[in-house]
């Protein structure tokens, strides 16, 4: 009995050591899963297992023994095919073969039972796959029990006389328990301790004190999931772990989107801060600092579009009637049509320069006066739109003046969203409302 317990403890220690090494060297989860509450078709549900180990007539519980106390270790081997019904339960068909032996300690009697084959159908329970306490565990305790038919032929030796009985096939009950270790995706290493209740004549003693004989099969082996390798194995799936993993992935995705949105908002805030700085009018003359060529103008002094005081000369002027022709209006209309600004800014795009140059030439040639009226849609605050419309009108004035136009004959005004020409409820309407109007006179 002491030797047997030492062997069991050694196998258990080896399994725990192997699992510890796997846990330390494997960063990936030992639990396989896909979409929570998804169909069973997303998993691999069939698996096969092979194993080998040793048998003897004793057991750790110390019952159903016919006096064979002298350990006689023999070779056993097994294989099975299993259908996983749920993460924690499967049904398997098992084959077992090998030899089993035992002897009296006084050496007067021994037996050896050969098992060419046996077949059993068992239900297997996995404690790790639906239990919070075994969440994402590499070690998976299991237990199975079933019923089947075992074919055996026993040789009984008494003293120097051996007698071989005829082979028989009888019902037997296997009870297996142990641990599975998730060594790789769809692969488990198994360590098990199996008790087999067999027919009364299994050990060669007919009519013994027990209704059934009992032998032990201590084994190790591998289990392989069958099917498409891209699918997870149901026998390594914990629904709780799958649900948490799905939640974590969605949380990480939402967090990444939120971080990106915050970064974009910060960039827009920086642009807005810069725009507000450009639109300041420290001397209160109606011309933004960015375009004010004469900062610090005293309050109440009339200034031109560049922010400089207008000098009024006392002289007699001959007032001529200004005639604006259709050709003049077409030049202005083309400039309005082609006028574009950078998004959210008053910076004129280079594509607008050509038509604006023609307006400047017209102002110089015919000495026209020009009123520039900036307008916006209703997107954003009214204060921001008033400033942006004023700044864009001033930007056009500054460009025309840079091309030689008389600044005193150009008036730039911003009306913000107060004078729409279309509905702000549609994108097309808002586009029409974002404009700078030119009026020659």
GROMACS .gro file of C-alpha atoms in nm:
model
  441
    1UNK     CA    1   0.000   0.000   0.000
    2UNK     CA    2   0.283   0.242   0.083
    3UNK     CA    3   0.441   0.188  -0.261
    4UNK     CA    4   0.111   0.249  -0.434
    5UNK     CA    5   0.048   0.575  -0.247
    6UNK     CA    6   0.401   0.689  -0.328
    7UNK     CA    7   0.334   0.627  -0.700
    8UNK     CA    8   0.006   0.817  -0.694
    9UNK     CA    9   0.165   1.110  -0.516
   10UNK     CA   10   0.456   1.110  -0.761
   11UNK     CA   11   0.220   1.122  -1.061
   12UNK     CA   12   0.018   1.404  -0.906
   13UNK     CA   13   0.334   1.601  -0.828
   14UNK     CA   14   0.457   1.553  -1.185
   15UNK     CA   15   0.126   1.683  -1.318
   16UNK     CA   16   0.134   1.990  -1.093
   17UNK     CA   17   0.495   2.061  -1.193
   18UNK     CA   18   0.404   2.035  -1.562
   19UNK     CA   19   0.109   2.266  -1.515
   20UNK     CA   20   0.323   2.517  -1.325
   21UNK     CA   21   0.577   2.523  -1.607
   22UNK     CA   22   0.301   2.573  -1.864
   23UNK     CA   23   0.145   2.854  -1.661
   24UNK     CA   24   0.480   3.032  -1.634
   25UNK     CA   25   0.576   2.997  -2.001
   26UNK     CA   26   0.236   3.050  -2.163
   27UNK     CA   27   0.101   3.401  -2.186
   28UNK     CA   28  -0.212   3.306  -2.381
   29UNK     CA   29  -0.533   3.208  -2.208
   30UNK     CA   30  -0.589   2.837  -2.138
   31UNK     CA   31  -0.958   2.889  -2.208
   32UNK     CA   32  -1.083   2.872  -2.566
   33UNK     CA   33  -1.398   3.058  -2.668
   34UNK     CA   34  -1.564   3.277  -2.931
   35UNK     CA   35  -1.890   3.470  -2.913
   36UNK     CA   36  -2.089   3.447  -2.588
   37UNK     CA   37  -2.426   3.272  -2.632
   38UNK     CA   38  -2.322   3.164  -2.982
   39UNK     CA   39  -2.423   2.830  -3.137
   40UNK     CA   40  -2.234   2.510  -3.059
   41UNK     CA   41  -2.132   2.494  -3.427
   42UNK     CA   42  -1.866   2.758  -3.359
   43UNK     CA   43  -1.673   2.498  -3.154
   44UNK     CA   44  -1.495   2.170  -3.213
   45UNK     CA   45  -1.699   1.912  -3.019
   46UNK     CA   46  -1.528   1.584  -3.109
   47UNK     CA   47  -1.199   1.466  -2.960
   48UNK     CA   48  -0.989   1.153  -2.930
   49UNK     CA   49  -0.762   1.041  -2.649
   50UNK     CA   50  -0.484   0.787  -2.604
   51UNK     CA   51  -0.322   0.675  -2.283
   52UNK     CA   52  -0.105   0.418  -2.109
   53UNK     CA   53  -0.018   0.330  -1.753
   54UNK     CA   54  -0.001   0.057  -1.494
   55UNK     CA   55  -0.260  -0.169  -1.333
   56UNK     CA   56  -0.281  -0.362  -1.006
   57UNK     CA   57  -0.538  -0.549  -0.801
   58UNK     CA   58  -0.534  -0.307  -0.507
   59UNK     CA   59  -0.684   0.039  -0.466
   60UNK     CA   60  -0.635   0.338  -0.242
   61UNK     CA   61  -0.972   0.283  -0.073
   62UNK     CA   62  -0.873  -0.068   0.034
   63UNK     CA   63  -1.197  -0.245  -0.059
   64UNK     CA   64  -1.292  -0.547  -0.277
   65UNK     CA   65  -0.961  -0.722  -0.215
   66UNK     CA   66  -0.931  -1.099  -0.209
   67UNK     CA   67  -0.603  -1.109  -0.025
   68UNK     CA   68  -0.380  -1.008  -0.317
   69UNK     CA   69  -0.175  -0.761  -0.116
   70UNK     CA   70   0.154  -0.806  -0.299
   71UNK     CA   71   0.168  -0.542  -0.574
   72UNK     CA   72   0.217  -0.676  -0.926
   73UNK     CA   73   0.236  -0.379  -1.162
   74UNK     CA   74   0.126  -0.459  -1.519
   75UNK     CA   75   0.092  -0.256  -1.838
   76UNK     CA   76  -0.243  -0.110  -1.945
   77UNK     CA   77  -0.337   0.104  -2.241
   78UNK     CA   78  -0.651   0.287  -2.350
   79UNK     CA   79  -0.810   0.504  -2.616
   80UNK     CA   80  -1.139   0.688  -2.652
   81UNK     CA   81  -1.348   0.907  -2.879
   82UNK     CA   82  -1.562   1.174  -2.714
   83UNK     CA   83  -1.851   1.400  -2.810
   84UNK     CA   84  -1.861   1.717  -2.599
   85UNK     CA   85  -2.224   1.808  -2.526
   86UNK     CA   86  -2.149   2.119  -2.319
   87UNK     CA   87  -1.832   2.281  -2.182
   88UNK     CA   88  -1.860   2.070  -1.866
   89UNK     CA   89  -2.007   1.741  -1.993
   90UNK     CA   90  -1.925   1.492  -2.267
   91UNK     CA   91  -1.999   1.132  -2.363
   92UNK     CA   92  -1.712   0.905  -2.463
   93UNK     CA   93  -1.666   0.554  -2.596
   94UNK     CA   94  -1.355   0.398  -2.437
   95UNK     CA   95  -1.131   0.103  -2.525
   96UNK     CA   96  -0.907  -0.055  -2.259
   97UNK     CA   97  -0.660  -0.342  -2.288
   98UNK     CA   98  -0.361  -0.487  -2.105
   99UNK     CA   99  -0.285  -0.716  -1.811
  100UNK     CA  100  -0.366  -0.713  -1.440
  101UNK     CA  101  -0.197  -0.921  -1.170
  102UNK     CA  102  -0.169  -0.977  -0.800
  103UNK     CA  103  -0.023  -1.218  -0.545
  104UNK     CA  104  -0.053  -1.322  -0.184
  105UNK     CA  105   0.229  -1.191   0.029
  106UNK     CA  106   0.316  -1.545   0.141
  107UNK     CA  107   0.367  -1.640  -0.223
  108UNK     CA  108   0.116  -1.925  -0.220
  109UNK     CA  109  -0.110  -1.786  -0.490
  110UNK     CA  110  -0.102  -1.534  -0.774
  111UNK     CA  111  -0.299  -1.449  -1.085
  112UNK     CA  112  -0.265  -1.268  -1.414
  113UNK     CA  113  -0.568  -1.152  -1.613
  114UNK     CA  114  -0.523  -1.063  -1.978
  115UNK     CA  115  -0.769  -0.814  -2.122
  116UNK     CA  116  -0.756  -0.826  -2.504
  117UNK     CA  117  -1.031  -0.569  -2.525
  118UNK     CA  118  -1.303  -0.385  -2.343
  119UNK     CA  119  -1.552  -0.121  -2.453
  120UNK     CA  120  -1.745   0.119  -2.233
  121UNK     CA  121  -1.971   0.422  -2.272
  122UNK     CA  122  -1.910   0.690  -2.008
  123UNK     CA  123  -2.024   1.036  -1.910
  124UNK     CA  124  -1.738   1.274  -1.833
  125UNK     CA  125  -1.767   1.587  -1.614
  126UNK     CA  126  -1.516   1.875  -1.624
  127UNK     CA  127  -1.517   2.086  -1.307
  128UNK     CA  128  -1.311   2.372  -1.456
  129UNK     CA  129  -1.527   2.480  -1.749
  130UNK     CA  130  -1.833   2.634  -1.584
  131UNK     CA  131  -1.703   2.722  -1.240
  132UNK     CA  132  -1.598   3.071  -1.129
  133UNK     CA  133  -1.344   2.917  -0.892
  134UNK     CA  134  -1.164   2.753  -1.187
  135UNK     CA  135  -1.187   3.060  -1.409
  136UNK     CA  136  -0.935   3.037  -1.695
  137UNK     CA  137  -0.757   2.747  -1.522
  138UNK     CA  138  -0.478   2.540  -1.675
  139UNK     CA  139  -0.566   2.253  -1.439
  140UNK     CA  140  -0.905   2.096  -1.511
  141UNK     CA  141  -1.029   1.834  -1.263
  142UNK     CA  142  -1.246   1.571  -1.429
  143UNK     CA  143  -1.444   1.258  -1.338
  144UNK     CA  144  -1.620   1.000  -1.553
  145UNK     CA  145  -1.832   0.694  -1.490
  146UNK     CA  146  -1.982   0.447  -1.733
  147UNK     CA  147  -2.070   0.089  -1.813
  148UNK     CA  148  -1.934  -0.152  -2.070
  149UNK     CA  149  -1.821  -0.503  -2.158
  150UNK     CA  150  -1.476  -0.643  -2.077
  151UNK     CA  151  -1.323  -0.955  -2.230
  152UNK     CA  152  -1.064  -1.123  -2.005
  153UNK     CA  153  -0.876  -1.452  -1.966
  154UNK     CA  154  -0.725  -1.532  -1.624
  155UNK     CA  155  -0.436  -1.763  -1.528
  156UNK     CA  156  -0.441  -1.868  -1.160
  157UNK     CA  157  -0.118  -2.002  -1.009
  158UNK     CA  158  -0.131  -2.193  -0.679
  159UNK     CA  159   0.208  -2.305  -0.564
  160UNK     CA  160   0.370  -2.444  -0.878
  161UNK     CA  161   0.042  -2.523  -1.053
  162UNK     CA  162  -0.106  -2.284  -1.306
  163UNK     CA  163  -0.457  -2.307  -1.447
  164UNK     CA  164  -0.585  -2.093  -1.734
  165UNK     CA  165  -0.957  -2.024  -1.739
  166UNK     CA  166  -1.160  -1.976  -2.053
  167UNK     CA  167  -1.199  -1.623  -2.180
  168UNK     CA  168  -1.518  -1.449  -2.073
  169UNK     CA  169  -1.693  -1.124  -2.161
  170UNK     CA  170  -1.877  -0.957  -1.876
  171UNK     CA  171  -2.022  -0.620  -1.788
  172UNK     CA  172  -1.789  -0.387  -1.597
  173UNK     CA  173  -1.812  -0.034  -1.453
  174UNK     CA  174  -1.518   0.209  -1.493
  175UNK     CA  175  -1.488   0.511  -1.261
  176UNK     CA  176  -1.212   0.750  -1.371
  177UNK     CA  177  -1.094   1.073  -1.206
  178UNK     CA  178  -0.795   1.300  -1.241
  179UNK     CA  179  -0.673   1.618  -1.404
  180UNK     CA  180  -0.647   1.757  -1.757
  181UNK     CA  181  -0.380   2.017  -1.837
  182UNK     CA  182  -0.435   2.264  -2.122
  183UNK     CA  183  -0.092   2.233  -2.288
  184UNK     CA  184  -0.194   2.384  -2.625
  185UNK     CA  185  -0.499   2.492  -2.824
  186UNK     CA  186  -0.726   2.188  -2.849
  187UNK     CA  187  -0.475   1.961  -2.670
  188UNK     CA  188  -0.496   1.836  -2.310
  189UNK     CA  189  -0.249   1.626  -2.113
  190UNK     CA  190  -0.426   1.385  -1.877
  191UNK     CA  191  -0.334   1.218  -1.548
  192UNK     CA  192  -0.599   0.977  -1.420
  193UNK     CA  193  -0.678   0.718  -1.155
  194UNK     CA  194  -0.937   0.464  -1.270
  195UNK     CA  195  -1.125   0.203  -1.066
  196UNK     CA  196  -1.282  -0.087  -1.261
  197UNK     CA  197  -1.552  -0.306  -1.109
  198UNK     CA  198  -1.538  -0.634  -1.304
  199UNK     CA  199  -1.684  -0.985  -1.282
  200UNK     CA  200  -1.627  -1.198  -0.972
  201UNK     CA  201  -1.398  -1.445  -1.154
  202UNK     CA  202  -1.158  -1.179  -1.284
  203UNK     CA  203  -0.887  -1.268  -1.026
  204UNK     CA  204  -0.931  -1.644  -1.073
  205UNK     CA  205  -1.102  -1.697  -0.737
  206UNK     CA  206  -1.456  -1.816  -0.790
  207UNK     CA  207  -1.720  -1.745  -0.527
  208UNK     CA  208  -1.507  -1.503  -0.326
  209UNK     CA  209  -1.636  -1.286  -0.045
  210UNK     CA  210  -1.706  -0.991  -0.277
  211UNK     CA  211  -1.974  -0.972  -0.544
  212UNK     CA  212  -1.732  -0.805  -0.788
  213UNK     CA  213  -1.359  -0.786  -0.832
  214UNK     CA  214  -1.188  -0.449  -0.857
  215UNK     CA  215  -0.863  -0.337  -1.016
  216UNK     CA  216  -0.687  -0.001  -1.058
  217UNK     CA  217  -0.557   0.164  -1.375
  218UNK     CA  218  -0.319   0.460  -1.314
  219UNK     CA  219  -0.259   0.632  -1.646
  220UNK     CA  220  -0.142   0.935  -1.839
  221UNK     CA  221  -0.225   1.041  -2.193
  222UNK     CA  222  -0.316   1.309  -2.445
  223UNK     CA  223  -0.650   1.436  -2.573
  224UNK     CA  224  -0.677   1.599  -2.918
  225UNK     CA  225  -0.973   1.804  -3.044
  226UNK     CA  226  -1.085   1.706  -3.395
  227UNK     CA  227  -1.201   1.937  -3.673
  228UNK     CA  228  -1.113   2.281  -3.805
  229UNK     CA  229  -0.812   2.408  -3.612
  230UNK     CA  230  -0.935   2.769  -3.637
  231UNK     CA  231  -1.230   2.683  -3.413
  232UNK     CA  232  -1.192   2.659  -3.033
  233UNK     CA  233  -1.248   2.330  -2.854
  234UNK     CA  234  -1.566   2.308  -2.648
  235UNK     CA  235  -1.394   2.088  -2.388
  236UNK     CA  236  -1.156   2.380  -2.317
  237UNK     CA  237  -1.423   2.650  -2.313
  238UNK     CA  238  -1.541   2.834  -2.003
  239UNK     CA  239  -1.854   3.042  -2.082
  240UNK     CA  240  -1.768   3.286  -1.804
  241UNK     CA  241  -1.419   3.342  -1.941
  242UNK     CA  242  -1.559   3.379  -2.295
  243UNK     CA  243  -1.807   3.640  -2.178
  244UNK     CA  244  -1.540   3.838  -1.990
  245UNK     CA  245  -1.303   3.820  -2.287
  246UNK     CA  246  -1.575   3.949  -2.522
  247UNK     CA  247  -1.655   4.231  -2.280
  248UNK     CA  248  -1.285   4.320  -2.249
  249UNK     CA  249  -1.236   4.337  -2.627
  250UNK     CA  250  -1.541   4.561  -2.670
  251UNK     CA  251  -1.429   4.782  -2.379
  252UNK     CA  252  -1.079   4.819  -2.529
  253UNK     CA  253  -1.231   4.909  -2.869
  254UNK     CA  254  -1.461   5.171  -2.716
  255UNK     CA  255  -1.173   5.313  -2.511
  256UNK     CA  256  -0.957   5.345  -2.824
  257UNK     CA  257  -1.240   5.526  -3.005
  258UNK     CA  258  -1.293   5.756  -2.707
  259UNK     CA  259  -0.920   5.836  -2.685
  260UNK     CA  260  -0.912   5.919  -3.058
  261UNK     CA  261  -1.218   6.143  -3.020
  262UNK     CA  262  -1.062   6.325  -2.723
  263UNK     CA  263  -0.743   6.384  -2.922
  264UNK     CA  264  -0.944   6.525  -3.212
  265UNK     CA  265  -1.141   6.751  -2.978
  266UNK     CA  266  -0.820   6.882  -2.826
  267UNK     CA  267  -0.685   6.962  -3.174
  268UNK     CA  268  -1.006   7.149  -3.262
  269UNK     CA  269  -0.989   7.338  -2.931
  270UNK     CA  270  -0.633   7.446  -3.013
  271UNK     CA  271  -0.748   7.574  -3.353
  272UNK     CA  272  -1.037   7.759  -3.190
  273UNK     CA  273  -0.806   7.920  -2.936
  274UNK     CA  274  -0.579   8.038  -3.219
  275UNK     CA  275  -0.878   8.171  -3.413
  276UNK     CA  276  -1.006   8.366  -3.113
  277UNK     CA  277  -0.661   8.516  -3.069
  278UNK     CA  278  -0.653   8.633  -3.433
  279UNK     CA  279  -0.998   8.793  -3.405
  280UNK     CA  280  -0.913   9.017  -3.109
  281UNK     CA  281  -0.953   9.393  -3.165
  282UNK     CA  282  -0.751   9.558  -2.888
  283UNK     CA  283  -0.801   9.921  -3.002
  284UNK     CA  284  -1.173   9.876  -3.074
  285UNK     CA  285  -1.159  10.030  -3.422
  286UNK     CA  286  -1.349   9.739  -3.585
  287UNK     CA  287  -1.040   9.591  -3.754
  288UNK     CA  288  -0.900   9.265  -3.610
  289UNK     CA  289  -0.542   9.275  -3.477
  290UNK     CA  290  -0.435   9.034  -3.751
  291UNK     CA  291  -0.526   9.289  -4.022
  292UNK     CA  292  -0.477   9.613  -3.827
  293UNK     CA  293  -0.188   9.804  -3.987
  294UNK     CA  294  -0.224  10.087  -3.733
  295UNK     CA  295  -0.275   9.931  -3.387
  296UNK     CA  296  -0.358  10.160  -3.095
  297UNK     CA  297  -0.591  10.393  -3.289
  298UNK     CA  298  -0.767  10.631  -3.045
  299UNK     CA  299  -1.134  10.563  -2.974
  300UNK     CA  300  -1.379  10.732  -3.209
  301UNK     CA  301  -1.131  10.785  -3.493
  302UNK     CA  302  -1.264  10.673  -3.831
  303UNK     CA  303  -1.035  10.415  -3.988
  304UNK     CA  304  -1.006  10.242  -4.322
  305UNK     CA  305  -1.005   9.867  -4.389
  306UNK     CA  306  -0.640   9.842  -4.277
  307UNK     CA  307  -0.720  10.000  -3.939
  308UNK     CA  308  -0.550  10.331  -4.019
  309UNK     CA  309  -0.712  10.676  -3.962
  310UNK     CA  310  -0.888  10.830  -4.263
  311UNK     CA  311  -0.758  11.179  -4.347
  312UNK     CA  312  -1.042  11.404  -4.469
  313UNK     CA  313  -0.933  11.690  -4.690
  314UNK     CA  314  -1.145  11.998  -4.737
  315UNK     CA  315  -1.164  12.011  -5.111
  316UNK     CA  316  -1.428  12.041  -5.371
  317UNK     CA  317  -1.499  11.714  -5.543
  318UNK     CA  318  -1.675  11.651  -5.868
  319UNK     CA  319  -1.913  11.365  -5.809
  320UNK     CA  320  -1.943  11.142  -6.108
  321UNK     CA  321  -2.221  10.893  -6.151
  322UNK     CA  322  -2.090  10.538  -6.105
  323UNK     CA  323  -2.206  10.299  -6.378
  324UNK     CA  324  -2.172   9.926  -6.307
  325UNK     CA  325  -2.199   9.722  -6.628
  326UNK     CA  326  -2.300   9.359  -6.674
  327UNK     CA  327  -1.936   9.278  -6.751
  328UNK     CA  328  -1.836   9.432  -6.418
  329UNK     CA  329  -2.098   9.226  -6.238
  330UNK     CA  330  -1.974   8.909  -6.410
  331UNK     CA  331  -1.620   8.973  -6.284
  332UNK     CA  332  -1.757   9.003  -5.930
  333UNK     CA  333  -1.985   8.700  -5.972
  334UNK     CA  334  -1.690   8.486  -6.087
  335UNK     CA  335  -1.489   8.596  -5.785
  336UNK     CA  336  -1.775   8.503  -5.550
  337UNK     CA  337  -1.820   8.167  -5.721
  338UNK     CA  338  -1.452   8.076  -5.694
  339UNK     CA  339  -1.389   8.216  -5.346
  340UNK     CA  340  -1.279   7.941  -5.105
  341UNK     CA  341  -1.135   7.946  -4.752
  342UNK     CA  342  -0.958   7.684  -4.542
  343UNK     CA  343  -1.202   7.491  -4.321
  344UNK     CA  344  -1.300   7.696  -4.014
  345UNK     CA  345  -1.046   7.968  -4.102
  346UNK     CA  346  -1.026   8.300  -4.290
  347UNK     CA  347  -0.728   8.193  -4.501
  348UNK     CA  348  -0.806   8.234  -4.873
  349UNK     CA  349  -0.710   7.935  -5.085
  350UNK     CA  350  -0.473   8.003  -5.380
  351UNK     CA  351  -0.737   7.880  -5.628
  352UNK     CA  352  -0.931   8.202  -5.558
  353UNK     CA  353  -0.648   8.444  -5.641
  354UNK     CA  354  -0.703   8.467  -6.017
  355UNK     CA  355  -1.064   8.591  -6.000
  356UNK     CA  356  -0.986   8.820  -5.704
  357UNK     CA  357  -0.705   8.977  -5.908
  358UNK     CA  358  -0.962   9.072  -6.175
  359UNK     CA  359  -1.181   9.238  -5.909
  360UNK     CA  360  -0.877   9.435  -5.788
  361UNK     CA  361  -0.802   9.546  -6.146
  362UNK     CA  362  -1.166   9.654  -6.184
  363UNK     CA  363  -1.155   9.862  -5.865
  364UNK     CA  364  -0.831  10.029  -5.972
  365UNK     CA  365  -0.943  10.094  -6.330
  366UNK     CA  366  -1.291  10.231  -6.256
  367UNK     CA  367  -1.236  10.358  -5.903
  368UNK     CA  368  -1.538  10.161  -5.779
  369UNK     CA  369  -1.632  10.127  -5.415
  370UNK     CA  370  -1.691   9.775  -5.284
  371UNK     CA  371  -1.887   9.640  -4.991
  372UNK     CA  372  -1.785   9.297  -4.861
  373UNK     CA  373  -2.042   9.119  -4.646
  374UNK     CA  374  -1.933   8.795  -4.471
  375UNK     CA  375  -2.198   8.537  -4.377
  376UNK     CA  376  -2.196   8.191  -4.207
  377UNK     CA  377  -2.441   7.911  -4.133
  378UNK     CA  378  -2.574   7.854  -3.779
  379UNK     CA  379  -2.329   7.577  -3.689
  380UNK     CA  380  -2.139   7.664  -3.369
  381UNK     CA  381  -2.181   7.962  -3.138
  382UNK     CA  382  -2.312   8.293  -3.266
  383UNK     CA  383  -2.010   8.478  -3.126
  384UNK     CA  384  -1.771   8.255  -3.320
  385UNK     CA  385  -1.971   8.289  -3.642
  386UNK     CA  386  -1.983   8.669  -3.612
  387UNK     CA  387  -1.608   8.680  -3.573
  388UNK     CA  388  -1.542   8.431  -3.855
  389UNK     CA  389  -1.768   8.618  -4.100
  390UNK     CA  390  -1.603   8.949  -4.016
  391UNK     CA  391  -1.255   8.799  -4.045
  392UNK     CA  392  -1.326   8.644  -4.386
  393UNK     CA  393  -1.457   8.976  -4.521
  394UNK     CA  394  -1.148   9.148  -4.383
  395UNK     CA  395  -0.927   8.879  -4.540
  396UNK     CA  396  -1.075   8.949  -4.885
  397UNK     CA  397  -1.031   9.325  -4.834
  398UNK     CA  398  -0.669   9.278  -4.728
  399UNK     CA  399  -0.596   9.072  -5.038
  400UNK     CA  400  -0.755   9.328  -5.274
  401UNK     CA  401  -0.559   9.609  -5.105
  402UNK     CA  402  -0.239   9.403  -5.146
  403UNK     CA  403  -0.311   9.400  -5.521
  404UNK     CA  404  -0.336   9.782  -5.537
  405UNK     CA  405  -0.702   9.851  -5.457
  406UNK     CA  406  -0.787  10.162  -5.254
  407UNK     CA  407  -0.850  10.049  -4.896
  408UNK     CA  408  -1.070  10.351  -4.825
  409UNK     CA  409  -1.316  10.237  -5.093
  410UNK     CA  410  -1.360   9.888  -4.953
  411UNK     CA  411  -1.595   9.819  -4.661
  412UNK     CA  412  -1.577   9.480  -4.484
  413UNK     CA  413  -1.863   9.371  -4.256
  414UNK     CA  414  -1.951   9.042  -4.088
  415UNK     CA  415  -2.314   8.937  -4.034
  416UNK     CA  416  -2.255   8.585  -3.899
  417UNK     CA  417  -2.564   8.360  -3.930
  418UNK     CA  418  -2.818   8.649  -3.920
  419UNK     CA  419  -2.890   8.676  -4.297
  420UNK     CA  420  -2.929   8.323  -4.439
  421UNK     CA  421  -3.031   8.279  -4.802
  422UNK     CA  422  -3.122   7.912  -4.761
  423UNK     CA  423  -3.235   7.670  -4.489
  424UNK     CA  424  -2.971   7.569  -4.234
  425UNK     CA  425  -3.147   7.236  -4.189
  426UNK     CA  426  -2.975   7.082  -4.492
  427UNK     CA  427  -2.607   7.048  -4.584
  428UNK     CA  428  -2.670   7.219  -4.920
  429UNK     CA  429  -2.846   7.507  -4.747
  430UNK     CA  430  -2.567   7.554  -4.497
  431UNK     CA  431  -2.314   7.553  -4.783
  432UNK     CA  432  -2.503   7.836  -4.957
  433UNK     CA  433  -2.516   8.038  -4.635
  434UNK     CA  434  -2.135   8.024  -4.592
  435UNK     CA  435  -2.046   8.309  -4.833
  436UNK     CA  436  -1.892   8.654  -4.885
  437UNK     CA  437  -2.108   8.893  -5.091
  438UNK     CA  438  -1.950   9.159  -5.317
  439UNK     CA  439  -2.146   9.479  -5.390
  440UNK     CA  440  -2.003   9.733  -5.635
  441UNK     CA  441  -2.118  10.096  -5.614
   0.00000   0.00000   0.00000
